[in-house]
Short mmCIF file of C-alpha atoms and ligand atoms in Angstrom, two decimals:
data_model
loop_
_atom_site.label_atom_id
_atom_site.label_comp_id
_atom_site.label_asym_id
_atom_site.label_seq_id
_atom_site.Cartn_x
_atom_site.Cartn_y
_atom_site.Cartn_z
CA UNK A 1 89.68 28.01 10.66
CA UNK A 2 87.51 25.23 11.79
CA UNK A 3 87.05 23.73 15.19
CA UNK A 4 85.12 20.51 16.78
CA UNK A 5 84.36 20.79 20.16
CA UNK A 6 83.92 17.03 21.52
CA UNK A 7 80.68 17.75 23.99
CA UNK A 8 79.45 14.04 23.89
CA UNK A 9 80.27 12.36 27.22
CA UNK A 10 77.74 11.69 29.93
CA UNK A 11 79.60 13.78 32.60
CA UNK A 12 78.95 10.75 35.43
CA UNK A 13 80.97 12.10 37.78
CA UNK A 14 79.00 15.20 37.69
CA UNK A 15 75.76 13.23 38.24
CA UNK A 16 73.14 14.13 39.41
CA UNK A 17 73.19 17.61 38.02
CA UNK A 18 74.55 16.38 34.30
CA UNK A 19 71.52 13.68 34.38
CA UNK A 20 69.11 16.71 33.45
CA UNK A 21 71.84 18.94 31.56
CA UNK A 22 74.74 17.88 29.43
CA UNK A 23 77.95 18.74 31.46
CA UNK A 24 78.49 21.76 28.57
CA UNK A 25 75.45 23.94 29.73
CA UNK A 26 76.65 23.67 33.37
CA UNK A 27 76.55 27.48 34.31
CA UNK A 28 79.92 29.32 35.14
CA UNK A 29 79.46 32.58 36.28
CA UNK A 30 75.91 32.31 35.36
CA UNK A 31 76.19 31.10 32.14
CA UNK A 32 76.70 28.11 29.92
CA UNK A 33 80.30 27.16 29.74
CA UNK A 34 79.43 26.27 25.86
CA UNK A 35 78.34 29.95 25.34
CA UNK A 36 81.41 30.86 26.68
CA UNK A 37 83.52 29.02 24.57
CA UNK A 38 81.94 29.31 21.67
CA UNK A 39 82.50 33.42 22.30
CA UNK A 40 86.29 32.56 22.68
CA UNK A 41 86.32 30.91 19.41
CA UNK A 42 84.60 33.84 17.44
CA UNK A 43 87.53 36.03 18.64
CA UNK A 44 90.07 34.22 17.59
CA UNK A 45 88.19 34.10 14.13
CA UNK A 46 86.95 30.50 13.97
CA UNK A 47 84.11 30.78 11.37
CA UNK A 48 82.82 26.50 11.19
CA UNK A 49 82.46 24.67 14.67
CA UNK A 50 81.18 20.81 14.84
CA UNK A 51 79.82 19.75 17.87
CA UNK A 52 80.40 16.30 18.55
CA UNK A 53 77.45 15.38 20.33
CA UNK A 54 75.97 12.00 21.73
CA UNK A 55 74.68 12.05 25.26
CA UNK A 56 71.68 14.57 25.29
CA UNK A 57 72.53 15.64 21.40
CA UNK A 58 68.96 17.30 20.90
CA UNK A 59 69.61 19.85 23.87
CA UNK A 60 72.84 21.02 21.59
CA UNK A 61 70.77 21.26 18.61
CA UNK A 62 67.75 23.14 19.79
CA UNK A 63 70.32 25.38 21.62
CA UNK A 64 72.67 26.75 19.45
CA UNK A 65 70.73 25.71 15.53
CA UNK A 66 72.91 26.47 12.41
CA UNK A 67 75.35 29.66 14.22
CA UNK A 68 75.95 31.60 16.96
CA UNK A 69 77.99 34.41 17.74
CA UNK A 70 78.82 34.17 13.57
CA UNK A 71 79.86 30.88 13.19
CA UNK A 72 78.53 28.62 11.39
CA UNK A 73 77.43 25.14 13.74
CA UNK A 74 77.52 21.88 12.21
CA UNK A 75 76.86 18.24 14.68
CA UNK A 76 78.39 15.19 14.01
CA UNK A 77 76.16 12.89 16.00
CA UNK A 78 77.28 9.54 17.19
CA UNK A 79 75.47 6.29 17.11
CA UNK A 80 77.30 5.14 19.91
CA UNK A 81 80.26 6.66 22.21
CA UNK A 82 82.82 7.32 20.19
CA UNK A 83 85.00 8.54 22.94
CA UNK A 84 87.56 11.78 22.14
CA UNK A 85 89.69 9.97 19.18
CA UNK A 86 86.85 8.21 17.72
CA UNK A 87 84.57 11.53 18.00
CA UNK A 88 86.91 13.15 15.85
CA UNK A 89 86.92 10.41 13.75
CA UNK A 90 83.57 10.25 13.34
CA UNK A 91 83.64 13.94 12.40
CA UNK A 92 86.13 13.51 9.22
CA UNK A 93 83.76 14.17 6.69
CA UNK A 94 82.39 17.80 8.55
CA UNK A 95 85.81 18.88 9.15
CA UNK A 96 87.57 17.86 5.89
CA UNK A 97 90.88 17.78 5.00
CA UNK A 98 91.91 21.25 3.61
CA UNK A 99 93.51 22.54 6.81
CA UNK A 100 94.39 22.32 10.40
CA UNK A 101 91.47 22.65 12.94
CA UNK A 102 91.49 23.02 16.73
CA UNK A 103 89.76 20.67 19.15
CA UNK A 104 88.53 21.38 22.79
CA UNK A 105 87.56 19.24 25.02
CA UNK A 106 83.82 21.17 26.23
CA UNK A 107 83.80 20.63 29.62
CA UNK A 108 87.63 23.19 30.40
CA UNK A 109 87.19 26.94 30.83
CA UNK A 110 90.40 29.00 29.46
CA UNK A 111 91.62 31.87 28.40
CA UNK A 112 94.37 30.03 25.86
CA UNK A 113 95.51 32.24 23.23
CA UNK A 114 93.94 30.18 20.34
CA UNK A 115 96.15 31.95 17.66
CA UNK A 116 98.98 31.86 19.08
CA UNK A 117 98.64 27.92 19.85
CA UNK A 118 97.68 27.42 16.04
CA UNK A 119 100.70 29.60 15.13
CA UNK A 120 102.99 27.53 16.55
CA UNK A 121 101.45 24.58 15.02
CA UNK A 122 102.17 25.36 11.54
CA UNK A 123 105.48 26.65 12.35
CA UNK A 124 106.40 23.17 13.33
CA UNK A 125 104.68 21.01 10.63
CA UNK A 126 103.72 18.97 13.36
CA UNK A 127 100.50 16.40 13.14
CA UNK A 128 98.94 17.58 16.59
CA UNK A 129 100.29 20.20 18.98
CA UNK A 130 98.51 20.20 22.44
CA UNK A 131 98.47 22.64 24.46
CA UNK A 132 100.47 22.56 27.80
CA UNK A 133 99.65 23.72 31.27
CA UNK A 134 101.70 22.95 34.85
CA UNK A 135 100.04 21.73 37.40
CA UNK A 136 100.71 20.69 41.05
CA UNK A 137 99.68 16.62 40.45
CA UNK A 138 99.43 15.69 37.18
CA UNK A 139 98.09 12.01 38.15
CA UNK A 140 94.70 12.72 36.88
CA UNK A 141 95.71 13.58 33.42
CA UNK A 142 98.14 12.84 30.39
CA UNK A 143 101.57 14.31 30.95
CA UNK A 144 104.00 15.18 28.69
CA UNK A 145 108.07 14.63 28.27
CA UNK A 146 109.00 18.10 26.28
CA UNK A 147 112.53 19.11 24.36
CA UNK A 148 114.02 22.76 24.45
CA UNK A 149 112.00 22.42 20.24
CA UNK A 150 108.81 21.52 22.37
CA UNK A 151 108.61 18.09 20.86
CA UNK A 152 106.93 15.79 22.85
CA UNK A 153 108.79 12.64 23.13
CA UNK A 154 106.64 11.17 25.57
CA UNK A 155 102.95 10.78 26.52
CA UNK A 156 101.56 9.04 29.18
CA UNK A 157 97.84 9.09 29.95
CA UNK A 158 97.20 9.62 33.90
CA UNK A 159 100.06 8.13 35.12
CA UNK A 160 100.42 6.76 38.80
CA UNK A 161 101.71 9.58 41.67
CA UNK A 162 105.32 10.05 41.08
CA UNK A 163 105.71 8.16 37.58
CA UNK A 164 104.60 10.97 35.34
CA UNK A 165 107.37 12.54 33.02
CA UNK A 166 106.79 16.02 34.22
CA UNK A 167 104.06 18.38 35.38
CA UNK A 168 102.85 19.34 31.93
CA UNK A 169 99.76 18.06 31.08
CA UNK A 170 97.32 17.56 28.30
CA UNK A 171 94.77 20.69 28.64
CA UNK A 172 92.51 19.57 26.12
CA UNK A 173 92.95 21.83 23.64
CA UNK A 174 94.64 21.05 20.46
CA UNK A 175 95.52 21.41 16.97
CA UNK A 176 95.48 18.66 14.43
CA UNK A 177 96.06 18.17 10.96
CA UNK A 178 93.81 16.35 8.57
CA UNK A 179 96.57 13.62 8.38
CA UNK A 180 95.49 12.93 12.18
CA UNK A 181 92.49 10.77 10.39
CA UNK A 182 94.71 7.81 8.94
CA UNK A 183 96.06 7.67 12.26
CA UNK A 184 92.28 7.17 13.84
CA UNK A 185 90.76 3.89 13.32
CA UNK A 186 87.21 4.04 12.02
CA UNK A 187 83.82 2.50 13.09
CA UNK A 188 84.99 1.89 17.26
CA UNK A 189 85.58 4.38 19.77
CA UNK A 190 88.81 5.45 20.28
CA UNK A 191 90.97 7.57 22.87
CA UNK A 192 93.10 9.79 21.42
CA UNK A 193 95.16 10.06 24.63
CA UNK A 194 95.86 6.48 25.06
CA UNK A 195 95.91 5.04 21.66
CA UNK A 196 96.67 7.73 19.39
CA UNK A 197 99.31 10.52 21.49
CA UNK A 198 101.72 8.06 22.37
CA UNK A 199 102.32 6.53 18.96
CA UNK A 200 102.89 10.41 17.37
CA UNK A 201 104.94 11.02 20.07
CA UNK A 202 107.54 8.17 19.22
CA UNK A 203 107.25 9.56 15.62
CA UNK A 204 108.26 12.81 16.53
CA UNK A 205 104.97 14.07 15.52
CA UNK A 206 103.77 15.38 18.29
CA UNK A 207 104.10 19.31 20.03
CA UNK A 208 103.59 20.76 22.76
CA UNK A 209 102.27 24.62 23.34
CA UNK A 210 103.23 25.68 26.67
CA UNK A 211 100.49 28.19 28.36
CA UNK A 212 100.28 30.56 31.38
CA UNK A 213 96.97 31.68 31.31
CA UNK A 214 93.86 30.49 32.99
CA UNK A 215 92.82 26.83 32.73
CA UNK A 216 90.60 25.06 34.43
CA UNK A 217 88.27 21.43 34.03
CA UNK A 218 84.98 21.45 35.54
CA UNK A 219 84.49 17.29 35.35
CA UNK A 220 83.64 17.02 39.19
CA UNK A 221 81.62 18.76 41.49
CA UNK A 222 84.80 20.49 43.56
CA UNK A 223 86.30 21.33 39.76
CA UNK A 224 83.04 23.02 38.90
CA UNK A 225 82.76 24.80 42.33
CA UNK A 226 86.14 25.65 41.77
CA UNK A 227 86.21 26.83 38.76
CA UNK A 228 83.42 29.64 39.55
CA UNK A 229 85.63 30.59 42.45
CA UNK A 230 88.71 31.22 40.20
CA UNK A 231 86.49 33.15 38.05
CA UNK A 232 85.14 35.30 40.19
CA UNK A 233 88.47 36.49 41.81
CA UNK A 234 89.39 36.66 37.90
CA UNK A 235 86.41 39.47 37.67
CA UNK A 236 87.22 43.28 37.63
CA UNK A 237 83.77 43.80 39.03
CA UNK A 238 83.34 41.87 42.51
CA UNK A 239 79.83 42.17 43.31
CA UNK A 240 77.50 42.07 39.93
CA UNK A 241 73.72 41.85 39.52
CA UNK A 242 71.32 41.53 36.96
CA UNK A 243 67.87 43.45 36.32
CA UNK A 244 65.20 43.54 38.88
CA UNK A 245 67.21 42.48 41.87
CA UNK A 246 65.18 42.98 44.87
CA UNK A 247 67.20 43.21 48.48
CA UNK A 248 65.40 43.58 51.41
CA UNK A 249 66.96 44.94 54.47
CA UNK A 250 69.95 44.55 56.41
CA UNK A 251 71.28 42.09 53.40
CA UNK A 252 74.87 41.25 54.07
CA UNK A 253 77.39 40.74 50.70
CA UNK A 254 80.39 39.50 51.22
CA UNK A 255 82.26 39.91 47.89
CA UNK A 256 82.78 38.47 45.36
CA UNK A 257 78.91 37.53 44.60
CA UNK A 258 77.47 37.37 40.97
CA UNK A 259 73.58 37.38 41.46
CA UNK A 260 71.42 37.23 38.28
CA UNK A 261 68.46 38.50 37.07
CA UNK A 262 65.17 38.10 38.89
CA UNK A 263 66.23 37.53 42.57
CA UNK A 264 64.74 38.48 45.38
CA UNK A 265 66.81 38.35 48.74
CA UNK A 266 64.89 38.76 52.39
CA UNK A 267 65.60 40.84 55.40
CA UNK A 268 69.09 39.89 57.15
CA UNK A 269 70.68 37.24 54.83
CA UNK A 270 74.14 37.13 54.33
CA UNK A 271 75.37 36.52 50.61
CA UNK A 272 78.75 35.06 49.91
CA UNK A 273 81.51 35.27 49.92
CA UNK A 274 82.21 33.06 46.27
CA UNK A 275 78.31 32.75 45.73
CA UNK A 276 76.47 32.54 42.75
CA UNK A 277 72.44 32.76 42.44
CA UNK A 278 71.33 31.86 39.25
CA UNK A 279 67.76 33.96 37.54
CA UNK A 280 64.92 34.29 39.46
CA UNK A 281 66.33 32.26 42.82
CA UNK A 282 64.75 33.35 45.39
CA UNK A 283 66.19 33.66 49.28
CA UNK A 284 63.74 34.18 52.39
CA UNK A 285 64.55 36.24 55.35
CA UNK A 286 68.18 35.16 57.45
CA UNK A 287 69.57 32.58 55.02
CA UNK A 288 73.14 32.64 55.17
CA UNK A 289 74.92 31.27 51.97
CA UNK A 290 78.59 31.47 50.72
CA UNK A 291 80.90 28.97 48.86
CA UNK A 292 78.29 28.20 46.81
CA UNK A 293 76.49 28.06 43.28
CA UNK A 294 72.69 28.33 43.09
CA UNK A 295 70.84 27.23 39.31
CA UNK A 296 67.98 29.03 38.42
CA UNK A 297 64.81 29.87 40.08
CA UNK A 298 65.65 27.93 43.42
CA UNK A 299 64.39 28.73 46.82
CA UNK A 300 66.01 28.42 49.74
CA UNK A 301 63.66 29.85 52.64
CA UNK A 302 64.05 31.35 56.15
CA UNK A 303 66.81 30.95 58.14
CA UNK A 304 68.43 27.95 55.63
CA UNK A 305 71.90 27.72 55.65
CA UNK A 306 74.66 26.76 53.02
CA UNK A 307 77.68 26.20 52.29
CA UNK A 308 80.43 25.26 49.73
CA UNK A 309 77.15 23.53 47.67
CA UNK A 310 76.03 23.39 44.71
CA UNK A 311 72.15 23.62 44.30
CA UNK A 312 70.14 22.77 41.42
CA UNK A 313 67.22 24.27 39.24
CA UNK A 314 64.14 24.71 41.03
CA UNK A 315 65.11 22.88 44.18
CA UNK A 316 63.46 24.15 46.96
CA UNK A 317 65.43 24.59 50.79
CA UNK A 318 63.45 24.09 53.45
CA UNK A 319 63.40 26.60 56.05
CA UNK A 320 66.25 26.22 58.87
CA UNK A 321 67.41 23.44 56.67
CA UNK A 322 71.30 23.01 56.38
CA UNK A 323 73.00 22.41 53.67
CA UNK A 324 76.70 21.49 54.38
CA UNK A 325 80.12 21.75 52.42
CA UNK A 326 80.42 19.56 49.36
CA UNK A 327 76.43 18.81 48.93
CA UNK A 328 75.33 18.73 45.19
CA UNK A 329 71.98 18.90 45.06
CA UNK A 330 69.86 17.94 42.19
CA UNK A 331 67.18 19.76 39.89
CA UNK A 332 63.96 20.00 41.31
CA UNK A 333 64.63 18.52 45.14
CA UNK A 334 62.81 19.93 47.95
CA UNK A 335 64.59 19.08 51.22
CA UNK A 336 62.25 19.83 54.23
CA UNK A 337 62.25 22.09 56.65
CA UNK A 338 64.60 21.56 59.83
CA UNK A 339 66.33 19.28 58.14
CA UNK A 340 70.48 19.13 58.13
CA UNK A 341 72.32 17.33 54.71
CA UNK A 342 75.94 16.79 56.01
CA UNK A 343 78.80 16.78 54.20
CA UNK A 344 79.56 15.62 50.50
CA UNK A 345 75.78 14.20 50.47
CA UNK A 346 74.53 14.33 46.52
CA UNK A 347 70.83 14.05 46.28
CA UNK A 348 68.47 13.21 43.14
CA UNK A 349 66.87 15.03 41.05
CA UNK A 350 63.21 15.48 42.34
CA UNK A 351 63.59 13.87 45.50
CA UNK A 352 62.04 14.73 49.02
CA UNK A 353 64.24 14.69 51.89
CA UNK A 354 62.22 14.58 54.54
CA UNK A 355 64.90 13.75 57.52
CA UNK A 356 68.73 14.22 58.55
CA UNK A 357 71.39 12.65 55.75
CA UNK A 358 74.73 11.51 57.43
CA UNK A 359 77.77 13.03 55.23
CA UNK A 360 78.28 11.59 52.27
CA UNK A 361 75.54 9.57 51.57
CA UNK A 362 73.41 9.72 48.72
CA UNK A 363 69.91 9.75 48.12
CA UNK A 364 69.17 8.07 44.88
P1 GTP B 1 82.82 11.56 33.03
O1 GTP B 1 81.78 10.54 32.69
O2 GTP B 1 82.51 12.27 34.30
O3 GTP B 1 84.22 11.06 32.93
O4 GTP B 1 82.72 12.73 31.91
P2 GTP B 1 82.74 12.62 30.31
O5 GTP B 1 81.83 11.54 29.87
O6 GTP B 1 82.40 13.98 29.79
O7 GTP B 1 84.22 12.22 29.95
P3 GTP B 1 85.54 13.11 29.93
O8 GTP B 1 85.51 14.10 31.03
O9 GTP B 1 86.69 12.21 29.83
O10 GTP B 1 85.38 13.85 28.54
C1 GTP B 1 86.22 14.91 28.11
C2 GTP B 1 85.52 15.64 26.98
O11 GTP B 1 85.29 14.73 25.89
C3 GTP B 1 84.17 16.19 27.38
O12 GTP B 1 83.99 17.44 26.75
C4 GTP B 1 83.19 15.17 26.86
O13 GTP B 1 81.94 15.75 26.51
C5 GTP B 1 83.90 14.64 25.62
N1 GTP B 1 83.60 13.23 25.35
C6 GTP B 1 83.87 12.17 26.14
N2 GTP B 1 83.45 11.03 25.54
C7 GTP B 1 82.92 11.38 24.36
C8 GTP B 1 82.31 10.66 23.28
O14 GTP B 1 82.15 9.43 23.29
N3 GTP B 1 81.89 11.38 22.20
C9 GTP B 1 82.02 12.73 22.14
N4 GTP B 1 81.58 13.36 21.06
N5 GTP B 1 82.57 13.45 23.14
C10 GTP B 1 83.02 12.78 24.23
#
């Protein structure tokens, strides 16, 4: 079985973090959701993966080379933005025609039973089956009209509060027969969800695989805090750290906390709960953090506080500096000491805050 991941969009609404890592190598759970995936795949016995890659392609390639975890990695690199109908598209000649293939969106963490979903594919003959999961508002993504046969008879990309044909939506995961391609026009980009869905579904081409299990997107800041939060109270063990973890004293944890290798935490902070340090971050002495997710080998010093953030590589935190909910703070900032970063602020990579940032303003 083959598979294309499409991992070639420039993540903007995860800026600024995705301007210095492709959305794909975001951490979850302290490591890169691609890693993850690609794990996934290699149980369900996927042996040839194409990564459709654009934005950042060289990162992908240096990364993973020819295989990893046994399968064998081919990239199908775009001149320009293909989008997710034209990436596949683009990717005809890697994938072939032989048999059916699955294709995942990168940037969704789940625990989908990939057999099963490609089971059900071939039972139906169907040109694409994508998998289904029920959510609360389905406004932000395609939704689905489904028969008793799970034949979708309807598709509608992100249709307005209210107007969408159910609660099903589009997870991003699919399977696709090679006949997909004459259905793909060639040389633009194309979506598959608005352009190519809705035509198989008034063909009766089109099938849905209904899921229970975990699912989550990671496209916005709040997605990708929230999506290390689900994980974590998805984790038998609530309170995990790597090698050469060095606590000093009177160190609070307030489970669940995931702390990697290489950190050093100082007399009388308070860890967590739902907080992640990335290897080699170090805290000082009294920081108080929870809520939040902490990339590699940043500092946050003395008595800093925050919370509900997301803070990245090598940034330093300024002692007593706050940090408050919603905050996404780029690679390599250094906010000064004393001072507070109110709510929903994003900050650039490498900049100096040197005074107080009202909520949500950002520092470019
Ligand atoms: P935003 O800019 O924040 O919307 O993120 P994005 O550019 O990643 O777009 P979106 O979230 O809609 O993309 C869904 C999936 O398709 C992600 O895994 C993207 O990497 C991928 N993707 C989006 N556009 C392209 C493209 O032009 N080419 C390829 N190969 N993949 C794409």
């Amino acid at each position: 079985m083959k598979a294309i991941i499409l991992a070639g969009g420039i993540g903007t609404r995860l800026r600024p973090l995705s301007c210095t890592r492709p959305k794909l190598l975001f951490p979850v759970l302290n490591k890169p959701l691609l890693d993850i995936t690609i794990e996934r795949l290699a149980k369900a016995e996927v042996n040839g993966l194409t990564l459709a890659v654009k934005y950042m392609a060289e990162i992908f390639m240096q990364r993973y080379g020819e295989s990893k975890h046994g399968i064998k990695i081919s990239y199908s690199i775009e001149k320009k933005p293909m989008h997710t109908g034209g990436a596949i598209k683009y990717a005809e000649e890697l994938i072939g025609h032989k048999e059916p293939f699955l294709v995942l969106n990168g940037d969704i963490f789940s625990t989908i039973d990939y057999k099963a979903l490609i089971a059900q594919h071939k039972e139906n003959n169907a040109i694409a089956t994508i998998a289904l999961c029920k959510v609360e508002d389905p406004s932000r993504y395609g939704t689905v009209k489904l028969t008793k046969e799970n034949m979708i008879t309807q598709f509608v990309e992100k249709a307005p509060l209210g107007k969408a044909p159910s609660n099903l939506i589009n997870a991003g995961v699919y399977v696709l027969d090679p006949k997909i391609f004459d259905y793909i026009p060639a040389g633009r980009p194309v979506s598959i969800e608005r352009e190519v869905f809705p035509k198989l579904a008034k063909e009766n081409k089109l099938f849905g695989y209904q899921f229970n299990e975990i699912w989550i997107d990671i496209g916005k800041p709040a997605d990708y805090l929230r999506a290390n939060r689900v994980l974590l109270d998805n984790e038998q063990q609530k309170h995990l750290f790597g090698d050469n973890v060095k606590v000093d004293s009177d160190v609070e944890f307030n489970n669940p906390v995931r702390i990697d290798s290489d950190v050093t935490i100082g007399q009388n902070s308070k860890v967590g709960p739902y907080t992640i340090l990335g290897r080699g971050v170090v805290l000082g002495k009294n920081v108080s953090i929870e809520n939040s997710v902490v990339f590699p080998n940043a500092t946050i010093e003395d008595n800093a506080s925050v919370r509900g953030a997301v803070i990245g590589e090598e940034t330093t935190i300024g002692a007593s500096a706050e940090i408050m909910e919603g905050c996404v703070i780029g690679d390599y900032a250094s906010i000064h000491p004393n001072v507070t970063v109110g709510k929903g602020v994003t900050v650039c990579h490498s900049k100096e805050v040197t005074e107080n940032v009202a909520n949500s303003d950002r520092i470019i």
